[in-house]
Short mmCIF file of C-alpha atoms in Angstrom, two decimals:
data_model
loop_
_atom_site.label_atom_id
_atom_site.label_comp_id
_atom_site.label_asym_id
_atom_site.label_seq_id
_atom_site.Cartn_x
_atom_site.Cartn_y
_atom_site.Cartn_z
CA UNK A 1 5.96 9.92 6.12
CA UNK A 2 7.03 6.35 5.37
CA UNK A 3 7.10 3.89 8.24
CA UNK A 4 9.94 2.07 6.52
CA UNK A 5 10.45 -0.74 4.04
CA UNK A 6 8.43 -3.95 4.23
CA UNK A 7 9.18 -7.10 2.21
CA UNK A 8 6.32 -9.62 1.93
CA UNK A 9 6.94 -13.23 0.89
CA UNK A 10 3.99 -15.11 -0.58
CA UNK A 11 2.39 -11.81 -1.55
CA UNK A 12 -0.21 -13.18 -3.97
CA UNK A 13 -1.43 -15.88 -1.59
CA UNK A 14 -4.53 -15.41 0.51
CA UNK A 15 -2.78 -13.91 3.54
CA UNK A 16 -0.09 -12.15 1.52
CA UNK A 17 -2.61 -10.14 -0.49
CA UNK A 18 -4.21 -8.78 2.64
CA UNK A 19 -0.87 -8.19 4.39
CA UNK A 20 0.46 -6.11 1.50
CA UNK A 21 -2.75 -4.08 1.45
CA UNK A 22 -2.66 -3.47 5.22
CA UNK A 23 1.01 -2.49 5.34
CA UNK A 24 0.82 -0.25 2.31
CA UNK A 25 -2.27 1.45 3.70
CA UNK A 26 -0.41 2.08 6.95
CA UNK A 27 2.41 3.92 5.23
CA UNK A 28 5.01 1.22 4.58
CA UNK A 29 6.97 1.04 1.33
CA UNK A 30 6.06 -2.50 0.35
CA UNK A 31 7.82 -4.97 -1.92
CA UNK A 32 5.46 -7.83 -2.78
CA UNK A 33 7.34 -11.03 -3.66
CA UNK A 34 5.70 -14.10 -5.21
CA UNK A 35 6.58 -16.83 -7.68
CA UNK A 36 4.73 -15.12 -10.51
CA UNK A 37 5.47 -11.57 -9.45
CA UNK A 38 1.79 -10.70 -9.81
CA UNK A 39 -0.18 -7.75 -8.51
CA UNK A 40 -3.51 -7.73 -6.70
CA UNK A 41 -5.99 -5.21 -8.07
CA UNK A 42 -6.68 -3.81 -4.60
CA UNK A 43 -3.08 -2.82 -3.90
CA UNK A 44 -1.86 0.76 -3.96
CA UNK A 45 0.06 1.69 -7.10
CA UNK A 46 3.16 2.31 -5.00
CA UNK A 47 3.55 -1.38 -4.15
CA UNK A 48 6.60 -2.84 -5.89
CA UNK A 49 6.31 -6.40 -7.16
CA UNK A 50 9.05 -8.95 -7.74
CA UNK A 51 9.03 -12.52 -9.07
CA UNK A 52 10.81 -14.81 -6.62
CA UNK A 53 11.28 -18.52 -6.04
CA UNK A 54 12.55 -18.58 -2.47
CA UNK A 55 13.92 -22.10 -2.88
CA UNK A 56 16.26 -21.01 -5.67
CA UNK A 57 19.76 -20.60 -4.24
CA UNK A 58 20.46 -16.96 -3.42
CA UNK A 59 17.21 -15.66 -4.93
CA UNK A 60 15.71 -14.30 -1.72
CA UNK A 61 18.96 -12.64 -0.69
CA UNK A 62 19.25 -10.96 -4.09
CA UNK A 63 15.61 -9.79 -4.05
CA UNK A 64 16.03 -8.32 -0.58
CA UNK A 65 18.83 -6.12 -1.87
CA UNK A 66 19.94 -3.57 0.71
CA UNK A 67 17.42 -4.95 3.17
CA UNK A 68 14.16 -3.96 4.81
CA UNK A 69 12.79 -2.86 8.14
CA UNK A 70 10.34 -5.75 8.41
CA UNK A 71 10.29 -9.07 6.59
CA UNK A 72 6.86 -10.73 6.45
CA UNK A 73 6.84 -14.43 5.54
CA UNK A 74 3.44 -15.99 4.93
CA UNK A 75 4.76 -19.22 3.38
CA UNK A 76 7.52 -20.46 5.69
CA UNK A 77 7.76 -24.14 6.67
CA UNK A 78 10.39 -26.10 8.53
CA UNK A 79 13.98 -25.70 9.48
CA UNK A 80 15.23 -24.97 5.99
CA UNK A 81 13.18 -21.80 5.74
CA UNK A 82 14.10 -20.86 9.32
CA UNK A 83 17.79 -21.06 8.39
CA UNK A 84 17.14 -19.03 5.26
CA UNK A 85 15.42 -16.28 7.26
CA UNK A 86 17.93 -16.12 10.09
CA UNK A 87 20.70 -15.91 7.51
CA UNK A 88 19.16 -12.61 6.42
CA UNK A 89 18.69 -11.21 9.94
CA UNK A 90 21.35 -8.53 9.54
CA UNK A 91 19.44 -7.08 6.58
CA UNK A 92 15.95 -7.18 8.10
CA UNK A 93 15.14 -5.15 11.17
CA UNK A 94 12.48 -7.61 12.32
CA UNK A 95 10.27 -10.38 10.98
CA UNK A 96 6.65 -11.48 11.17
CA UNK A 97 6.17 -15.14 10.23
CA UNK A 98 2.99 -17.18 9.86
CA UNK A 99 2.73 -20.32 11.94
CA UNK A 100 -0.36 -22.33 12.84
CA UNK A 101 -2.54 -23.49 15.71
CA UNK A 102 -1.79 -26.98 14.41
CA UNK A 103 1.33 -26.93 16.59
CA UNK A 104 -0.70 -27.43 19.80
CA UNK A 105 -1.31 -30.75 21.51
CA UNK A 106 -3.42 -31.53 24.56
CA UNK A 107 -2.35 -32.99 27.90
CA UNK A 108 -2.46 -36.51 26.47
CA UNK A 109 -0.29 -35.70 23.47
CA UNK A 110 -3.20 -35.57 21.02
CA UNK A 111 -3.11 -33.02 18.21
CA UNK A 112 -4.39 -32.37 14.70
CA UNK A 113 -2.00 -35.12 13.61
CA UNK A 114 -3.77 -37.77 15.70
CA UNK A 115 -7.41 -37.01 14.84
CA UNK A 116 -7.67 -40.01 12.55
CA UNK A 117 -6.66 -42.39 15.34
CA UNK A 118 -9.01 -43.96 17.90
CA UNK A 119 -9.67 -41.37 20.60
CA UNK A 120 -7.25 -39.14 18.76
CA UNK A 121 -9.14 -35.86 18.91
CA UNK A 122 -7.35 -33.30 21.08
CA UNK A 123 -9.31 -31.97 24.05
CA UNK A 124 -8.35 -28.70 25.69
CA UNK A 125 -9.74 -27.52 29.03
CA UNK A 126 -10.62 -24.08 27.66
CA UNK A 127 -9.41 -21.43 25.21
CA UNK A 128 -5.86 -22.38 24.18
CA UNK A 129 -3.15 -19.95 25.35
CA UNK A 130 0.22 -19.62 23.70
CA UNK A 131 1.73 -21.47 26.67
CA UNK A 132 -0.12 -24.69 25.76
CA UNK A 133 2.26 -27.60 25.06
CA UNK A 134 3.14 -28.24 21.43
CA UNK A 135 3.95 -31.20 19.21
CA UNK A 136 7.58 -32.32 18.90
CA UNK A 137 9.47 -30.60 16.05
CA UNK A 138 10.21 -32.61 12.94
CA UNK A 139 9.60 -33.04 9.22
CA UNK A 140 6.71 -35.50 9.30
CA UNK A 141 3.62 -33.26 9.34
CA UNK A 142 2.40 -29.72 8.86
CA UNK A 143 2.32 -29.16 12.62
CA UNK A 144 5.77 -30.62 13.34
CA UNK A 145 7.31 -28.57 10.53
CA UNK A 146 5.71 -25.38 11.83
CA UNK A 147 6.94 -25.90 15.39
CA UNK A 148 10.44 -26.65 14.08
CA UNK A 149 10.28 -23.36 12.19
CA UNK A 150 9.13 -21.56 15.34
CA UNK A 151 11.80 -22.98 17.60
CA UNK A 152 14.65 -22.20 15.23
CA UNK A 153 13.45 -18.65 14.66
CA UNK A 154 12.91 -17.99 18.36
CA UNK A 155 16.41 -19.25 19.06
CA UNK A 156 17.62 -16.20 17.14
CA UNK A 157 15.36 -13.95 19.18
CA UNK A 158 18.17 -12.50 21.28
CA UNK A 159 19.49 -10.59 18.29
CA UNK A 160 16.56 -10.59 15.86
CA UNK A 161 12.95 -9.85 16.87
CA UNK A 162 10.55 -12.35 15.26
CA UNK A 163 6.78 -12.44 15.80
CA UNK A 164 5.19 -15.82 15.06
CA UNK A 165 1.45 -15.88 14.45
CA UNK A 166 -0.36 -19.15 15.17
CA UNK A 167 -3.33 -18.84 12.84
CA UNK A 168 -6.64 -20.61 13.26
CA UNK A 169 -8.85 -21.69 10.34
CA UNK A 170 -8.11 -18.91 7.86
CA UNK A 171 -11.13 -17.78 5.83
CA UNK A 172 -12.01 -15.13 3.29
CA UNK A 173 -11.42 -14.57 -0.40
CA UNK A 174 -8.60 -16.29 -2.30
CA UNK A 175 -8.53 -19.33 -0.02
CA UNK A 176 -7.35 -22.53 -1.72
CA UNK A 177 -9.24 -24.71 0.77
CA UNK A 178 -12.34 -22.67 1.67
CA UNK A 179 -14.25 -24.55 4.36
CA UNK A 180 -17.40 -22.56 3.55
CA UNK A 181 -17.52 -24.40 0.23
CA UNK A 182 -19.03 -27.30 2.18
CA UNK A 183 -22.23 -25.30 2.74
CA UNK A 184 -22.24 -22.99 -0.28
CA UNK A 185 -22.03 -25.76 -2.89
CA UNK A 186 -24.80 -27.74 -1.21
CA UNK A 187 -27.12 -24.76 -1.36
CA UNK A 188 -26.22 -24.00 -4.98
CA UNK A 189 -26.97 -27.66 -5.79
CA UNK A 190 -30.43 -27.33 -4.26
CA UNK A 191 -29.71 -29.40 -1.16
CA UNK A 192 -32.04 -28.33 1.62
CA UNK A 193 -31.06 -30.90 4.23
CA UNK A 194 -27.66 -31.39 5.76
CA UNK A 195 -26.20 -33.83 8.26
CA UNK A 196 -23.77 -32.63 10.93
CA UNK A 197 -21.83 -35.00 13.16
CA UNK A 198 -21.13 -34.31 16.84
CA UNK A 199 -24.60 -32.71 17.08
CA UNK A 200 -23.31 -29.76 15.07
CA UNK A 201 -21.33 -28.52 18.08
CA UNK A 202 -17.83 -28.75 16.58
CA UNK A 203 -15.79 -25.54 16.86
CA UNK A 204 -12.59 -24.80 14.97
CA UNK A 205 -11.60 -21.21 15.68
CA UNK A 206 -11.64 -19.21 12.43
CA UNK A 207 -9.61 -16.13 11.56
CA UNK A 208 -10.53 -13.86 8.70
CA UNK A 209 -7.64 -12.91 6.46
CA UNK A 210 -8.10 -9.22 7.30
CA UNK A 211 -7.65 -10.01 11.00
CA UNK A 212 -4.39 -11.84 10.22
CA UNK A 213 -3.28 -8.82 8.21
CA UNK A 214 -4.10 -6.53 11.12
CA UNK A 215 -1.95 -8.65 13.44
CA UNK A 216 0.88 -8.46 10.90
CA UNK A 217 0.51 -4.68 10.69
CA UNK A 218 0.60 -4.26 14.46
CA UNK A 219 3.53 -6.66 14.92
CA UNK A 220 5.52 -4.73 12.30
CA UNK A 221 5.05 -1.59 14.39
CA UNK A 222 6.11 -3.29 17.63
CA UNK A 223 9.04 -5.62 16.90
CA UNK A 224 9.68 -8.31 19.51
CA UNK A 225 10.35 -12.03 19.80
CA UNK A 226 7.05 -13.70 20.67
CA UNK A 227 4.36 -16.18 19.70
CA UNK A 228 0.75 -15.01 19.38
CA UNK A 229 -2.51 -16.70 18.47
CA UNK A 230 -4.45 -15.36 15.49
CA UNK A 231 -8.23 -15.71 15.68
CA UNK A 232 -11.55 -13.99 15.09
CA UNK A 233 -13.52 -12.50 17.99
CA UNK A 234 -15.97 -15.42 17.76
CA UNK A 235 -15.59 -19.17 17.29
CA UNK A 236 -19.00 -20.30 15.98
CA UNK A 237 -20.14 -23.90 15.95
CA UNK A 238 -20.39 -25.67 12.62
CA UNK A 239 -24.20 -25.53 12.91
CA UNK A 240 -24.00 -21.76 13.43
CA UNK A 241 -21.76 -21.43 10.39
CA UNK A 242 -24.23 -23.38 8.27
CA UNK A 243 -27.09 -21.16 9.44
CA UNK A 244 -25.04 -18.05 8.69
CA UNK A 245 -24.37 -19.24 5.12
CA UNK A 246 -28.12 -19.89 4.74
CA UNK A 247 -28.79 -16.31 5.78
CA UNK A 248 -26.31 -14.90 3.26
CA UNK A 249 -27.87 -16.85 0.40
CA UNK A 250 -31.42 -16.30 1.63
CA UNK A 251 -32.48 -19.94 1.94
CA UNK A 252 -33.76 -22.23 4.68
CA UNK A 253 -32.11 -25.57 5.38
CA UNK A 254 -33.08 -28.39 7.70
CA UNK A 255 -30.15 -29.54 9.80
CA UNK A 256 -30.14 -33.18 10.88
CA UNK A 257 -27.90 -33.65 13.90
CA UNK A 258 -25.83 -36.79 14.23
CA UNK A 259 -24.61 -37.67 17.73
CA UNK A 260 -20.97 -38.63 17.86
CA UNK A 261 -18.49 -39.23 15.10
CA UNK A 262 -19.32 -39.58 11.38
CA UNK A 263 -20.08 -43.19 10.42
CA UNK A 264 -17.74 -43.12 7.42
CA UNK A 265 -18.05 -42.22 3.79
CA UNK A 266 -18.01 -38.52 4.57
CA UNK A 267 -21.61 -38.33 5.84
CA UNK A 268 -21.89 -35.68 8.54
CA UNK A 269 -18.21 -34.81 8.32
CA UNK A 270 -17.27 -31.21 7.56
CA UNK A 271 -14.01 -29.25 7.36
CA UNK A 272 -14.76 -28.07 10.91
CA UNK A 273 -15.65 -31.46 12.41
CA UNK A 274 -14.04 -32.54 15.65
CA UNK A 275 -15.08 -34.24 18.86
CA UNK A 276 -13.87 -31.33 21.00
CA UNK A 277 -13.77 -27.55 20.49
CA UNK A 278 -10.60 -25.84 19.32
CA UNK A 279 -10.75 -22.23 20.50
CA UNK A 280 -7.75 -19.93 20.83
CA UNK A 281 -7.18 -17.42 23.62
CA UNK A 282 -6.68 -14.02 21.97
CA UNK A 283 -5.97 -11.99 25.11
CA UNK A 284 -2.19 -11.97 24.63
CA UNK A 285 -2.45 -10.34 21.19
CA UNK A 286 -4.58 -7.65 22.74
CA UNK A 287 -2.12 -7.12 25.58
CA UNK A 288 1.07 -7.09 23.51
CA UNK A 289 -0.13 -5.44 20.31
CA UNK A 290 -3.35 -3.66 21.26
CA UNK A 291 -5.05 -5.94 18.74
CA UNK A 292 -8.70 -5.31 17.97
CA UNK A 293 -10.34 -7.47 15.30
CA UNK A 294 -11.13 -5.79 12.00
CA UNK A 295 -14.15 -8.01 11.43
CA UNK A 296 -16.11 -10.94 12.82
CA UNK A 297 -17.08 -14.24 11.22
CA UNK A 298 -20.69 -13.42 10.30
CA UNK A 299 -19.79 -9.87 9.31
CA UNK A 300 -17.15 -11.07 6.84
CA UNK A 301 -19.14 -14.01 5.44
CA UNK A 302 -21.03 -12.25 2.60
CA UNK A 303 -17.77 -11.38 0.84
CA UNK A 304 -16.53 -14.96 1.17
CA UNK A 305 -19.77 -16.45 -0.13
CA UNK A 306 -19.93 -14.04 -3.08
CA UNK A 307 -16.38 -14.98 -4.05
CA UNK A 308 -17.17 -18.70 -3.79
CA UNK A 309 -20.30 -18.37 -5.94
CA UNK A 310 -18.29 -16.55 -8.61
CA UNK A 311 -15.54 -19.18 -8.55
CA UNK A 312 -18.05 -22.03 -8.88
CA UNK A 313 -20.03 -20.47 -11.71
CA UNK A 314 -19.90 -22.96 -14.58
CA UNK A 315 -17.04 -24.94 -13.02
CA UNK A 316 -16.74 -28.27 -11.30
CA UNK A 317 -15.72 -27.77 -7.67
CA UNK A 318 -12.72 -30.04 -8.15
CA UNK A 319 -11.50 -27.81 -10.96
CA UNK A 320 -12.14 -24.62 -9.02
CA UNK A 321 -10.54 -25.87 -5.80
CA UNK A 322 -8.19 -28.78 -6.54
CA UNK A 323 -6.53 -28.53 -3.13
CA UNK A 324 -9.91 -29.22 -1.49
CA UNK A 325 -9.90 -32.63 -3.14
CA UNK A 326 -6.40 -33.39 -1.88
CA UNK A 327 -7.25 -32.16 1.62
CA UNK A 328 -10.76 -33.51 2.20
CA UNK A 329 -11.24 -36.14 -0.51
CA UNK A 330 -13.90 -36.88 -3.09
CA UNK A 331 -16.54 -37.74 -0.49
CA UNK A 332 -17.05 -34.11 0.55
CA UNK A 333 -20.13 -33.93 -1.68
CA UNK A 334 -21.27 -37.56 -1.81
CA UNK A 335 -24.99 -36.81 -1.93
CA UNK A 336 -25.95 -40.43 -2.62
CA UNK A 337 -24.32 -41.54 0.63
CA UNK A 338 -26.03 -38.69 2.51
CA UNK A 339 -29.43 -39.59 1.09
CA UNK A 340 -28.97 -43.25 1.97
CA UNK A 341 -28.03 -42.31 5.55
CA UNK A 342 -31.00 -39.93 5.83
CA UNK A 343 -33.35 -42.66 4.62
CA UNK A 344 -32.05 -45.07 7.25
CA UNK A 345 -32.24 -42.34 9.89
CA UNK A 346 -35.89 -41.60 9.06
CA UNK A 347 -36.82 -45.26 9.27
CA UNK A 348 -35.11 -45.50 12.67
CA UNK A 349 -37.02 -42.58 14.14
#
């Protein structure tokens, strides 16, 4: 028996692929919408695909047709998309929309947006609950656009149930900015020493794409207006992540710990680096949805590493992952700078 009709926006993106798979496997009749209208090889043959540019006037409304029971949006940003979604509320029984943990700020107003400023790293007293204060809404940054999206969608909550999922550091296959690349490429390049700032203790709560998909599946079954964190059962330190990647590839690496912040030039700085831990409280998802993680970080890592190795085979990392360059810069793999720092470090000790 069908659970109903599900419409997934951003279906061929990292989260969309997994969401379509999870919903279809749970008995939903799924329409997978993406710019190219493509199909993932792991999807059930019953999944319907449609090519859609959501920013084209009237395109989403036309694709939605007679409507759906749940609308899943993995690529929504800002007030424009919020208005687009709420305009379709009468044709969608409920919605599940991806937000981000980037919306949080600490008690001093520090957030992901301020990390580049002096003393700009946010510091939270413990695991971050959904009640933690958030950045002001606006159009300036990723975080401000996401909270603007949230607030506008929740304002429609009296008549339209919308679940917003504040995702941590999403990982797994098909990621455009895979943080694990930092370790995998170094090992493939024969690097057997690595430098980690903040004594390797940085934590940025990850969430595997299958865990996000499970939250989407559960929220579709229990429509309500709410905000929930999305995270893995563990939040490993960056040193623990590096060691786990070593284990997957069967190599040994010496980790050189750097106290405090990176000195510049990218040495010691990773996609997880931060002066204070960022860990999300997942108890509310368990209470409201009965959420139980599908996988853990270390358990899921072999699949991620295998995918990265395949993507890098015979390709420059900048060609394989162009968004990594835009996000983290060219210094991500500046081995000359690392070697120069290591030489100075050895002389000092």
